[in-house]
Each structure stands twice: as structure tokens, then as C-alpha cells.
């Protein structure tokens, strides 16, 4: 019997769909005579979510009421739900919106950004779905069967997840951290303060964190081959928390604390405030992709009104 | 203080010093507020940042961590390790809107029962002034 697959985007940027399309002709290895794509916003012009599908790929997390409704409808329809990408798995970059009141977000997006022309000076309100109080990962709203982290995940990871879902196999993620696959050399020298990524020239061979650059590799799940640090850019943590430490920021605080002046800790003048104060933007570094699924997933002093 | 609210304080205390300090306070009948719930850990170095965040998530209005005096850690340098984490945790708590005032750490030896009671009384007073954190209610919002 022909199996049916659908894809949908919710609170995402469409990048995960682009990654899927990056499979190019390899898409044909999935969608053959036996597997039919029945719904997919960037590819097919159908308006109604099908009543039943074998596998549904969902990109994006929950940002508004419409996302909630569609997520629930897809869950109803699908035997297997795959959360594709870090937005769907952990809330992703949009999750940083949880640091602000919704009003502030709307005002910023629709009125005060320098590139916005809005003569009335009011955010639009008619016929738009209401924002939820905060951004959520998909799993806050529906059961998720397979998670494919990454912003976006590689085409191969998406392909493999779909294959596993169709064949009833378990989709396995690497259990190590990005540091384990990063080619840079760790010398165990201690750091004193955190630099901004644009400051100075990083040594091309050495671990970026040990040079004081804000790399999230120790707290991030492996699987990308350490492709950012490999070319001199600190890991931003896009693949979400490493195995066994589901709060990425808490994991990073531990890793960072162990890199600070360890060898001289018992000398007079040792004061960890120096390190803490040098971190320019703790939430933006520790939780850039996973605030919405962190232990404290929003600014705790936000108002309760939507 | 809101009606019917009483602070909830979680205190992680290392087995060899601060927990002993709490014990000394108890045995010598020194008063400290019943808002404090002590969780014994082997060493302050065992306290992970996630423990602190989890305590807040589960309803704590304040979190305290007590270890041995610097140089006295039973495992040599566990409290140095904790100290580095603690300062980073403070930084994060300010950014995430909990506020570092709801978090405290100190070095208390097993014989310092009076210090333990005093630190707890002061921390309790501070949390009482700050009022409830109310994270639970917000965690339920969609
Ligand atoms: S995970 Fe990244 S690529 Fe995918 S929708 Fe979110 S922001 Fe876009
Ligand atoms: S901290 Fe960053 S640069 Fe250093 S080993 Fe880990 S991933 Fe590589
Ligand atoms: S190095 Fe980090 S940010 Fe870069 S792709 Fe890998 S997980 Fe993502
Ligand atoms: S045993 Fe007390 S701080 Fe390590």
C-alpha cells in the first residue's frame, strides 16, 4: 500500500524545508511509487491538512494560536510525527522572544525596526492569529515521536529520520558533544574572560573556548562534525543540548566554570566574578536556540497578561 | 507579604560542613525559619547549575548553597568549583528575571551553628520582602 507523508511549517523560518529540498534528486529515493507526498506548503498547493498520513514532518515551534491548532490537527492525522529542526524540537531562535512581553515584540517587529514603514504606528491586529503567551517547543503541545535537531538539520539527517519513520526503525542521535568531534586542539590552559567573537584573531589550531571565545560546543549535541569551530566560528549551539544535560545553558555554565583559572584557584586574588562579568550576554550565548525548552523558559518577571 | 504565602527556600548543604552547621544549629536549639528545606549533598562541588534552576522551577522562592570554607573542602577543591559556577548562575538569574537576590551561597563549617542560623534568618527575611516568585503559574500559560 502507498504510504503517505506530509510536511508543514509552524513557528519556523522555512529553512528546514529548504534543507529538505536540498536533497534534490535524492528526494526521489524517498518519494517513489510506494511513498506519496500529500501535503507540503512549499511544494504542493493543497489547503486542507489530510485526514490520515503515515508520517508528518513538522518544522517550527509554537508561536501563535494558529500553530497550536495546526499542530493538534497534524497529530490527529499522523501515525508518526517528526519534529524537524531546532525550532520544533526546542523552540529555536524565536524562543528568545520569551525574554520580552508580547506587546514589546509586536511593537518592535511592526513599528520600531529601522526598516519598517508603519504610518499608523500600531501593530496590525485584524485577521491575525493571537500570539501565545510564549514560544514553546512542539512537545509542549503534542506528542513528538522523532526529533531531528539542527538549525537547520542536514538533508541527510532529515532523510534518515523519514526512512526510519517509514520503516518503523529507531532514529538515533549521536550521544557525544560537538567538542568530541571538533578538530581543534585542547591544551587545558585556563581562561580569564570572554571575548566577543569579533575581537582579535583566533589561533587557527586551538580550542576557541580556551582562547576566550564564546563557544557552546561542550553543551551541544554532536552530529555536525564541529563545522563552525572548524572554520573559526564559535559553536552557537544549534543542535540543542548534549545527551544527559537537557538544559543547555546549565550544561554550559558547568563547562565554562571548569575552564576558569583552574590551575591557580587557590592563589590569592582568585575571584570568579571576573569571568561572570565578562560574559556579554548570558542568555544569548547559553540559550540562543533552546530558551523555550530550558528549565526557566522565559523571563520570570514577565507579566501574566497575554 | 501576600495572604497565605510563606517563603519556600531550598538549601543545598554539603555533608561535611554546612550540613553539619545545620545540625549544630538544631542540636543547640538555635532558631531559624521553617521555610528552609535542606537537601544534603556530598560537596558543594556536586551542585550543578541545573539543580538551582530546577529548584526554582519546582517552586522555590529562594535557593541557598552552603559549602565548607575555602581550603577546607573534604574533596579539596569542590567549593572552588562551585564558587565559579555560583557567580555565573547569579549572572544568569539576573538576565532571566529571577534576580540574583533570590540566590545565596556561603561557606559554613560544621561548628558554625550560629552562623548557619543567622544566614538562614537573613536569607528568609530577604525572600519574604521579595515576595513569591510565581513561576508555577506562568509555566502553565500556553
Ligand atoms: S530550525 Fe532553523 S532553519 Fe529550521 S525553522 Fe527554525 S530557524 Fe529556520
Ligand atoms: S569548545 Fe568549541 S572550539 Fe573548543 S573543542 Fe569544543 S567545539 Fe571545539
Ligand atoms: S558547530 Fe554548533 S552551531 Fe555550528 S552547526 Fe554544529 S551545532 Fe550548529
Ligand atoms: S565537602 Fe564541603 S564543600 Fe566540598
Short mmCIF file of C-alpha atoms and ligand atoms in Angstrom, two decimals:
data_model
loop_
_atom_site.label_atom_id
_atom_site.label_comp_id
_atom_site.label_asym_id
_atom_site.label_seq_id
_atom_site.Cartn_x
_atom_site.Cartn_y
_atom_site.Cartn_z
CA UNK A 1 0.00 0.00 0.00
CA UNK A 2 1.18 3.52 -0.72
CA UNK A 3 2.40 5.36 2.35
CA UNK A 4 1.50 8.97 2.79
CA UNK A 5 3.86 11.69 4.02
CA UNK A 6 3.13 15.34 4.73
CA UNK A 7 5.22 18.33 5.77
CA UNK A 8 4.10 21.56 7.40
CA UNK A 9 5.72 24.71 8.79
CA UNK A 10 4.60 26.38 12.01
CA UNK A 11 6.70 28.88 14.02
CA UNK A 12 9.82 28.50 11.87
CA UNK A 13 11.61 30.31 9.07
CA UNK A 14 11.16 27.74 6.23
CA UNK A 15 14.89 26.94 6.41
CA UNK A 16 14.21 23.37 7.47
CA UNK A 17 12.06 22.86 4.39
CA UNK A 18 14.86 24.31 2.28
CA UNK A 19 17.21 21.76 3.85
CA UNK A 20 14.75 19.01 2.89
CA UNK A 21 14.67 20.35 -0.67
CA UNK A 22 18.47 20.36 -0.67
CA UNK A 23 18.16 16.61 -1.09
CA UNK A 24 17.50 17.46 -4.76
CA UNK A 25 17.11 14.28 -6.80
CA UNK A 26 17.69 12.19 -3.70
CA UNK A 27 14.16 13.19 -2.73
CA UNK A 28 13.16 10.62 -5.30
CA UNK A 29 14.73 7.92 -3.20
CA UNK A 30 12.01 8.61 -0.62
CA UNK A 31 9.06 9.61 -2.71
CA UNK A 32 8.70 6.76 -5.15
CA UNK A 33 5.74 4.66 -6.20
CA UNK A 34 5.20 3.45 -2.65
CA UNK A 35 5.55 6.75 -0.82
CA UNK A 36 3.48 9.74 -1.76
CA UNK A 37 3.88 13.33 -0.60
CA UNK A 38 0.33 14.50 0.03
CA UNK A 39 0.72 17.89 1.70
CA UNK A 40 3.65 20.32 1.78
CA UNK A 41 3.33 24.11 1.68
CA UNK A 42 6.44 24.85 -0.39
CA UNK A 43 5.80 22.05 -2.90
CA UNK A 44 2.11 21.32 -3.27
CA UNK A 45 -0.87 23.60 -3.42
CA UNK A 46 -3.31 21.88 -1.08
CA UNK A 47 -5.16 23.85 1.56
CA UNK A 48 -6.53 21.17 3.88
CA UNK A 49 -4.45 19.05 6.19
CA UNK A 50 -5.15 15.41 5.14
CA UNK A 51 -7.24 13.16 7.38
CA UNK A 52 -4.63 10.48 7.62
CA UNK A 53 -0.94 10.27 6.87
CA UNK A 54 1.69 7.76 7.90
CA UNK A 55 4.38 10.32 8.61
CA UNK A 56 4.22 14.07 9.24
CA UNK A 57 7.26 16.35 9.32
CA UNK A 58 6.70 19.49 11.34
CA UNK A 59 9.04 22.47 11.05
CA UNK A 60 8.87 25.24 13.62
CA UNK A 61 7.67 25.56 17.18
CA UNK A 62 4.59 27.16 18.70
CA UNK A 63 4.38 30.95 18.48
CA UNK A 64 0.68 31.60 18.00
CA UNK A 65 -2.80 30.11 18.35
CA UNK A 66 -2.80 29.03 14.73
CA UNK A 67 0.34 26.93 15.33
CA UNK A 68 -1.39 25.21 18.25
CA UNK A 69 -4.42 24.33 16.15
CA UNK A 70 -2.40 23.02 13.23
CA UNK A 71 -0.05 21.02 15.44
CA UNK A 72 -3.05 19.32 17.05
CA UNK A 73 -4.65 18.63 13.70
CA UNK A 74 -1.45 17.08 12.34
CA UNK A 75 -1.07 14.95 15.45
CA UNK A 76 -4.61 13.65 14.93
CA UNK A 77 -3.81 12.77 11.32
CA UNK A 78 -0.35 11.26 11.59
CA UNK A 79 0.87 7.91 12.85
CA UNK A 80 4.40 9.26 13.30
CA UNK A 81 5.25 12.90 13.97
CA UNK A 82 8.79 14.08 13.27
CA UNK A 83 9.89 17.41 14.77
CA UNK A 84 12.26 18.73 12.13
CA UNK A 85 14.75 21.32 13.28
CA UNK A 86 15.62 23.09 16.47
CA UNK A 87 12.55 25.36 16.44
CA UNK A 88 10.27 22.33 16.50
CA UNK A 89 12.45 20.44 18.98
CA UNK A 90 13.38 23.23 21.41
CA UNK A 91 11.71 26.46 20.29
CA UNK A 92 14.80 27.66 18.40
CA UNK A 93 15.81 31.26 17.90
CA UNK A 94 12.20 32.52 18.17
CA UNK A 95 12.30 31.25 21.76
CA UNK A 96 14.45 34.25 22.69
CA UNK A 97 11.23 36.21 22.31
CA UNK A 98 10.32 34.72 25.69
CA UNK A 99 12.54 37.39 27.23
CA UNK A 100 10.02 40.08 26.27
CA UNK A 101 6.36 40.92 26.64
CA UNK A 102 4.33 40.15 23.52
CA UNK A 103 3.45 43.81 23.19
CA UNK A 104 7.11 44.72 23.03
CA UNK A 105 7.72 42.07 20.36
CA UNK A 106 4.89 43.30 18.17
CA UNK A 107 5.91 46.90 18.59
CA UNK A 108 9.48 46.09 17.67
CA UNK A 109 8.61 43.92 14.69
CA UNK A 110 5.86 46.04 13.19
CA UNK A 111 6.63 49.59 14.27
CA UNK A 112 10.08 50.49 15.50
CA UNK A 113 12.57 48.46 13.45
CA UNK A 114 14.50 50.97 11.32
CA UNK A 115 13.46 49.24 8.09
CA UNK A 116 9.73 49.29 8.91
CA UNK A 117 7.39 51.87 7.47
CA UNK A 118 4.26 51.97 9.58
CA UNK A 119 2.47 55.29 9.36
CA UNK A 120 -0.24 54.45 11.88
CA UNK A 121 2.38 53.43 14.42
CA UNK A 122 0.28 50.45 15.56
CA UNK A 123 0.98 46.74 15.06
CA UNK A 124 -1.60 45.11 12.74
CA UNK A 125 -4.33 43.29 14.60
CA UNK A 126 -7.11 42.24 12.25
CA UNK A 127 -7.29 38.66 10.98
CA UNK A 128 -4.01 37.69 12.58
CA UNK A 129 -3.73 34.74 14.95
CA UNK A 130 -3.03 35.78 18.54
CA UNK A 131 0.45 35.16 19.86
CA UNK A 132 0.63 32.53 22.56
CA UNK A 133 1.91 33.88 25.89
CA UNK A 134 5.30 32.48 24.99
CA UNK A 135 7.14 30.35 22.43
CA UNK A 136 7.01 26.59 23.05
CA UNK A 137 8.72 23.58 21.59
CA UNK A 138 6.28 21.31 19.77
CA UNK A 139 6.40 18.74 22.56
CA UNK A 140 4.71 21.20 24.97
CA UNK A 141 1.57 20.89 22.86
CA UNK A 142 1.60 17.45 21.18
CA UNK A 143 3.45 14.14 21.47
CA UNK A 144 6.51 14.02 19.23
CA UNK A 145 7.88 10.66 18.05
CA UNK A 146 11.18 11.65 16.44
CA UNK A 147 13.32 14.73 16.98
CA UNK A 148 15.78 15.92 14.34
CA UNK A 149 17.73 18.81 15.85
CA UNK A 150 19.76 21.36 13.89
CA UNK A 151 19.17 24.83 12.53
CA UNK A 152 18.51 23.54 10.01
CA UNK A 153 19.21 19.81 10.29
CA UNK A 154 21.29 18.39 7.47
CA UNK A 155 19.38 16.98 4.49
CA UNK A 156 20.84 13.58 5.34
CA UNK A 157 19.51 13.68 8.89
CA UNK A 158 16.03 14.52 7.63
CA UNK A 159 16.21 11.77 5.02
CA UNK A 160 17.32 9.23 7.59
CA UNK A 161 14.55 10.25 10.01
CA UNK A 162 11.91 9.83 7.32
CA UNK A 163 13.33 6.46 6.36
CA UNK A 164 13.27 5.33 10.00
CA UNK A 165 9.70 6.56 10.42
CA UNK A 166 8.53 4.73 7.29
CA UNK A 167 10.29 1.51 8.19
CA UNK A 168 9.45 1.60 11.88
CA UNK A 169 13.07 1.86 12.97
CA UNK A 170 14.53 3.91 15.76
CA UNK A 171 16.18 7.18 14.71
CA UNK A 172 19.34 7.57 16.72
CA UNK A 173 21.20 10.75 17.52
CA UNK A 174 24.89 10.96 18.40
CA UNK A 175 25.38 10.90 22.16
CA UNK A 176 28.57 12.95 22.27
CA UNK A 177 29.10 16.71 22.26
CA UNK A 178 30.36 18.98 19.49
CA UNK A 179 33.73 19.20 21.31
CA UNK A 180 34.17 15.47 20.80
CA UNK A 181 34.14 15.87 17.05
CA UNK A 182 35.71 19.34 16.80
CA UNK A 183 39.15 19.23 15.20
CA UNK A 184 40.60 21.99 17.41
CA UNK A 185 43.21 21.17 20.00
CA UNK A 186 42.52 21.49 23.71
CA UNK A 187 45.55 22.32 25.78
CA UNK A 188 43.79 22.75 29.11
CA UNK A 189 45.08 26.29 29.60
CA UNK A 190 42.75 28.39 31.65
CA UNK A 191 40.65 31.35 30.57
CA UNK A 192 40.10 34.61 32.42
CA UNK A 193 37.45 36.40 30.47
CA UNK A 194 35.18 36.03 27.49
CA UNK A 195 35.92 37.87 24.26
CA UNK A 196 33.40 38.94 21.66
CA UNK A 197 33.73 36.80 18.53
CA UNK A 198 34.99 39.79 16.52
CA UNK A 199 37.83 40.62 18.91
CA UNK A 200 41.33 39.64 17.83
CA UNK A 201 42.45 36.81 15.60
CA UNK A 202 41.80 33.33 16.96
CA UNK A 203 44.66 30.86 16.84
CA UNK A 204 43.73 28.55 13.95
CA UNK A 205 44.54 25.30 15.75
CA UNK A 206 43.45 25.81 19.34
CA UNK A 207 40.08 25.37 21.03
CA UNK A 208 38.14 28.62 20.73
CA UNK A 209 36.71 28.46 24.24
CA UNK A 210 40.20 28.13 25.70
CA UNK A 211 41.05 31.32 23.82
CA UNK A 212 38.08 33.01 25.48
CA UNK A 213 35.63 32.88 22.59
CA UNK A 214 32.02 32.02 23.47
CA UNK A 215 31.78 28.51 22.02
CA UNK A 216 28.83 26.37 23.11
CA UNK A 217 30.39 23.14 21.84
CA UNK A 218 30.72 21.45 25.25
CA UNK A 219 26.96 21.69 25.87
CA UNK A 220 25.78 20.90 22.34
CA UNK A 221 24.90 17.58 20.73
CA UNK A 222 27.37 16.28 18.18
CA UNK A 223 26.43 15.39 14.65
CA UNK A 224 27.52 18.35 12.53
CA UNK A 225 31.20 17.45 12.65
CA UNK A 226 32.01 20.67 14.51
CA UNK A 227 31.66 22.56 11.27
CA UNK A 228 31.54 26.05 12.79
CA UNK A 229 34.61 25.87 15.07
CA UNK A 230 36.40 24.09 12.25
CA UNK A 231 36.27 27.32 10.23
CA UNK A 232 36.95 29.59 13.18
CA UNK A 233 33.40 30.44 14.28
CA UNK A 234 32.34 29.51 17.83
CA UNK A 235 29.55 26.90 18.00
CA UNK A 236 26.28 28.69 18.67
CA UNK A 237 24.63 25.51 19.92
CA UNK A 238 22.20 24.99 17.08
CA UNK A 239 21.89 21.24 17.60
CA UNK A 240 20.48 21.69 21.08
CA UNK A 241 21.57 20.19 24.40
CA UNK A 242 24.07 17.35 24.59
CA UNK A 243 22.88 13.95 25.82
CA UNK A 244 22.21 13.78 29.54
CA UNK A 245 22.20 17.55 30.16
CA UNK A 246 18.84 18.72 28.83
CA UNK A 247 19.29 22.32 29.97
CA UNK A 248 21.90 23.57 27.52
CA UNK A 249 22.72 26.73 29.47
CA UNK A 250 23.18 24.90 32.76
CA UNK A 251 25.49 22.50 30.95
CA UNK A 252 27.47 25.38 29.52
CA UNK A 253 27.81 27.13 32.88
CA UNK A 254 29.37 23.95 34.27
CA UNK A 255 31.73 23.65 31.32
CA UNK A 256 32.70 27.30 31.47
CA UNK A 257 33.26 27.21 35.23
CA UNK A 258 35.68 24.34 34.81
CA UNK A 259 37.74 26.32 32.30
CA UNK A 260 38.33 29.35 34.54
CA UNK A 261 41.80 29.68 36.13
CA UNK A 262 41.65 26.12 37.46
CA UNK A 263 45.38 25.83 37.99
CA UNK A 264 45.58 29.00 40.06
CA UNK A 265 42.36 28.75 42.02
CA UNK A 266 43.97 28.58 45.41
CA UNK A 267 46.16 31.61 44.81
CA UNK A 268 45.20 34.89 46.46
CA UNK A 269 43.07 37.14 44.31
CA UNK A 270 41.15 34.30 42.68
CA UNK A 271 37.72 35.73 42.04
CA UNK A 272 35.20 34.17 39.67
CA UNK A 273 33.26 37.42 39.42
CA UNK A 274 35.84 38.43 36.83
CA UNK A 275 34.65 35.67 34.49
CA UNK A 276 30.95 36.10 35.19
CA UNK A 277 31.08 39.81 34.49
CA UNK A 278 32.91 39.31 31.23
CA UNK A 279 30.08 37.25 29.71
CA UNK A 280 28.40 39.82 27.49
CA UNK A 281 25.01 38.18 27.05
CA UNK A 282 24.43 35.05 29.13
CA UNK A 283 21.02 34.07 27.75
CA UNK A 284 22.03 34.85 24.18
CA UNK A 285 25.07 32.65 24.50
CA UNK A 286 23.86 29.82 26.73
CA UNK A 287 20.31 29.52 25.36
CA UNK A 288 20.34 31.03 21.89
CA UNK A 289 18.45 28.05 20.47
CA UNK A 290 16.84 26.42 23.48
CA UNK A 291 15.43 29.03 25.83
CA UNK A 292 11.84 27.90 25.18
CA UNK A 293 12.64 24.38 26.44
CA UNK A 294 15.00 25.37 29.26
CA UNK A 295 14.25 24.79 32.94
CA UNK A 296 13.43 28.51 33.17
CA UNK A 297 11.96 29.03 29.69
CA UNK A 298 11.07 32.73 29.86
CA UNK A 299 11.87 35.90 31.76
CA UNK A 300 10.42 35.11 35.14
CA UNK A 301 9.35 38.71 35.78
CA UNK A 302 7.16 38.95 32.68
CA UNK A 303 3.55 39.94 33.22
CA UNK A 304 0.90 37.24 33.12
CA UNK A 305 -1.34 39.05 30.68
CA UNK A 306 -1.09 37.71 27.13
CA UNK B 1 3.61 39.72 52.14
CA UNK B 2 0.68 38.25 50.15
CA UNK B 3 -2.02 36.45 52.14
CA UNK B 4 -1.37 32.81 52.90
CA UNK B 5 2.08 32.85 51.32
CA UNK B 6 5.12 31.68 53.18
CA UNK B 7 8.55 31.55 51.53
CA UNK B 8 9.91 28.28 50.25
CA UNK B 9 13.68 28.10 50.45
CA UNK B 10 15.75 25.19 49.20
CA UNK B 11 19.16 24.90 50.82
CA UNK B 12 21.75 22.54 49.36
CA UNK B 13 24.26 21.83 52.12
CA UNK B 14 27.47 19.86 51.82
CA UNK B 15 27.67 16.84 54.05
CA UNK B 16 30.97 17.70 55.73
CA UNK B 17 30.44 21.32 56.70
CA UNK B 18 27.22 23.23 56.11
CA UNK B 19 25.02 20.25 56.80
CA UNK B 20 26.98 19.81 60.00
CA UNK B 21 26.42 23.51 60.67
CA UNK B 22 22.69 23.00 60.29
CA UNK B 23 22.91 20.06 62.64
CA UNK B 24 24.81 22.07 65.22
CA UNK B 25 22.18 24.80 64.96
CA UNK B 26 19.47 22.18 65.53
CA UNK B 27 21.18 20.43 68.42
CA UNK B 28 21.86 23.75 70.15
CA UNK B 29 18.24 24.81 69.60
CA UNK B 30 19.10 27.89 67.60
CA UNK B 31 16.08 29.21 65.79
CA UNK B 32 15.87 29.58 62.06
CA UNK B 33 12.74 29.79 59.89
CA UNK B 34 10.92 26.61 58.82
CA UNK B 35 10.82 27.99 55.26
CA UNK B 36 14.22 26.35 54.77
CA UNK B 37 14.24 22.84 53.28
CA UNK B 38 17.69 21.32 53.45
CA UNK B 39 18.96 18.95 50.80
CA UNK B 40 22.16 17.24 51.74
CA UNK B 41 24.79 16.88 49.03
CA UNK B 42 28.22 15.34 49.47
CA UNK B 43 30.04 18.51 48.41
CA UNK B 44 29.11 21.95 47.11
CA UNK B 45 31.08 20.91 44.03
CA UNK B 46 28.31 18.39 43.40
CA UNK B 47 25.73 21.15 42.99
CA UNK B 48 25.10 21.61 39.31
CA UNK B 49 23.60 24.80 37.88
CA UNK B 50 20.64 22.68 36.79
CA UNK B 51 19.87 21.83 40.46
CA UNK B 52 19.44 25.52 41.23
CA UNK B 53 17.29 26.20 38.17
CA UNK B 54 15.22 23.08 38.85
CA UNK B 55 14.61 24.17 42.44
CA UNK B 56 13.19 27.47 41.18
CA UNK B 57 11.16 25.68 38.53
CA UNK B 58 9.68 23.35 41.13
CA UNK B 59 8.51 26.23 43.28
CA UNK B 60 11.37 27.56 45.39
CA UNK B 61 11.27 31.30 46.09
CA UNK B 62 14.92 31.28 47.09
CA UNK B 63 17.85 28.88 46.75
CA UNK B 64 20.84 28.64 49.07
CA UNK B 65 24.02 26.59 48.70
CA UNK B 66 26.37 26.03 51.60
CA UNK B 67 29.85 24.59 51.40
CA UNK B 68 32.98 24.28 53.53
CA UNK B 69 35.26 27.29 53.95
CA UNK B 70 37.68 27.74 51.06
CA UNK B 71 40.60 25.44 51.68
CA UNK B 72 38.54 23.13 53.91
CA UNK B 73 36.59 21.16 51.30
CA UNK B 74 36.61 17.45 52.08
CA UNK B 75 37.36 16.81 48.42
CA UNK B 76 39.98 19.55 48.29
CA UNK B 77 38.63 21.97 45.73
CA UNK B 78 34.93 21.18 45.25
CA UNK B 79 33.96 24.52 46.72
CA UNK B 80 36.25 26.41 44.32
CA UNK B 81 34.49 24.60 41.51
CA UNK B 82 31.14 25.55 42.99
CA UNK B 83 32.22 29.17 43.52
CA UNK B 84 32.96 29.60 39.81
CA UNK B 85 29.57 28.17 38.90
CA UNK B 86 27.79 30.24 41.51
CA UNK B 87 28.94 33.58 40.09
CA UNK B 88 27.85 32.55 36.60
CA UNK B 89 24.49 31.40 37.96
CA UNK B 90 23.99 34.84 39.55
CA UNK B 91 24.64 36.47 36.20
CA UNK B 92 22.09 34.20 34.52
CA UNK B 93 19.44 34.68 37.22
CA UNK B 94 19.59 38.45 36.72
CA UNK B 95 19.17 38.11 32.98
CA UNK B 96 16.32 35.63 33.21
CA UNK B 97 14.27 37.80 35.54
CA UNK B 98 14.53 35.67 38.68
CA UNK B 99 17.09 38.04 40.16
CA UNK B 100 20.33 37.07 41.88
CA UNK B 101 18.87 38.29 45.20
CA UNK B 102 16.88 35.06 45.34
CA UNK B 103 20.09 33.08 45.36
CA UNK B 104 22.76 32.92 48.03
CA UNK B 105 25.82 30.87 48.82
CA UNK B 106 28.13 30.86 51.79
CA UNK B 107 30.90 28.91 53.49
CA UNK B 108 29.78 27.47 56.83
CA UNK B 109 31.73 24.94 58.87
CA UNK B 110 30.19 22.14 60.96
CA UNK B 111 30.86 24.02 64.17
CA UNK B 112 29.26 27.25 62.98
CA UNK B 113 25.69 26.53 64.05
CA UNK B 114 25.08 30.15 64.95
CA UNK B 115 26.33 31.34 61.57
CA UNK B 116 24.09 28.84 59.80
CA UNK B 117 21.01 30.02 61.69
CA UNK B 118 21.90 33.67 61.12
CA UNK B 119 22.48 33.24 57.38
CA UNK B 120 19.15 31.42 57.08
CA UNK B 121 17.27 34.07 59.06
CA UNK B 122 18.69 36.83 56.89
CA UNK B 123 18.00 34.99 53.65
CA UNK B 124 14.46 34.24 54.78
CA UNK B 125 13.86 37.91 55.54
CA UNK B 126 15.17 38.91 52.14
CA UNK B 127 12.93 36.42 50.32
CA UNK B 128 9.97 37.48 52.43
CA UNK B 129 10.48 41.06 51.25
CA UNK B 130 10.86 39.99 47.61
CA UNK B 131 7.61 38.04 47.77
CA UNK B 132 6.59 34.90 45.84
CA UNK B 133 8.36 34.11 42.56
CA UNK B 134 5.13 32.82 40.97
CA UNK B 135 6.90 30.80 38.33
CA UNK B 136 4.43 27.90 38.54
CA UNK B 137 1.51 29.98 37.37
CA UNK B 138 3.45 31.29 34.39
CA UNK B 139 4.73 27.83 33.49
CA UNK B 140 1.12 26.79 32.95
CA UNK B 141 0.40 29.56 30.45
CA UNK B 142 0.33 28.47 26.82
S1 LIG C 1 15.32 25.30 12.98
FE1 LIG C 1 16.43 26.99 11.99
S2 LIG C 1 16.12 26.60 9.80
FE2 LIG C 1 14.58 25.39 10.89
S3 LIG C 1 12.78 26.70 11.01
FE3 LIG C 1 13.94 27.06 12.87
S4 LIG C 1 15.21 28.83 12.41
FE4 LIG C 1 14.52 28.02 10.45
S1 LIG C 2 34.78 24.47 22.94
FE1 LIG C 2 34.35 24.87 20.78
S2 LIG C 2 36.35 25.13 19.83
FE2 LIG C 2 36.70 24.17 21.82
S3 LIG C 2 36.75 21.95 21.37
FE3 LIG C 2 34.64 22.49 21.93
S4 LIG C 2 33.61 22.90 19.99
FE4 LIG C 2 35.84 22.99 19.60
S1 LIG C 3 29.06 23.78 15.31
FE1 LIG C 3 27.34 24.27 16.66
S2 LIG C 3 26.26 25.97 15.65
FE2 LIG C 3 27.64 25.03 14.13
S3 LIG C 3 26.35 23.54 13.06
FE3 LIG C 3 27.38 22.44 14.73
S4 LIG C 3 25.93 22.54 16.44
FE4 LIG C 3 25.30 24.08 14.96
S1 LIG C 4 32.85 18.87 51.08
FE1 LIG C 4 32.06 20.78 51.78
S2 LIG C 4 32.36 21.99 50.01
FE2 LIG C 4 33.30 20.15 49.37
#
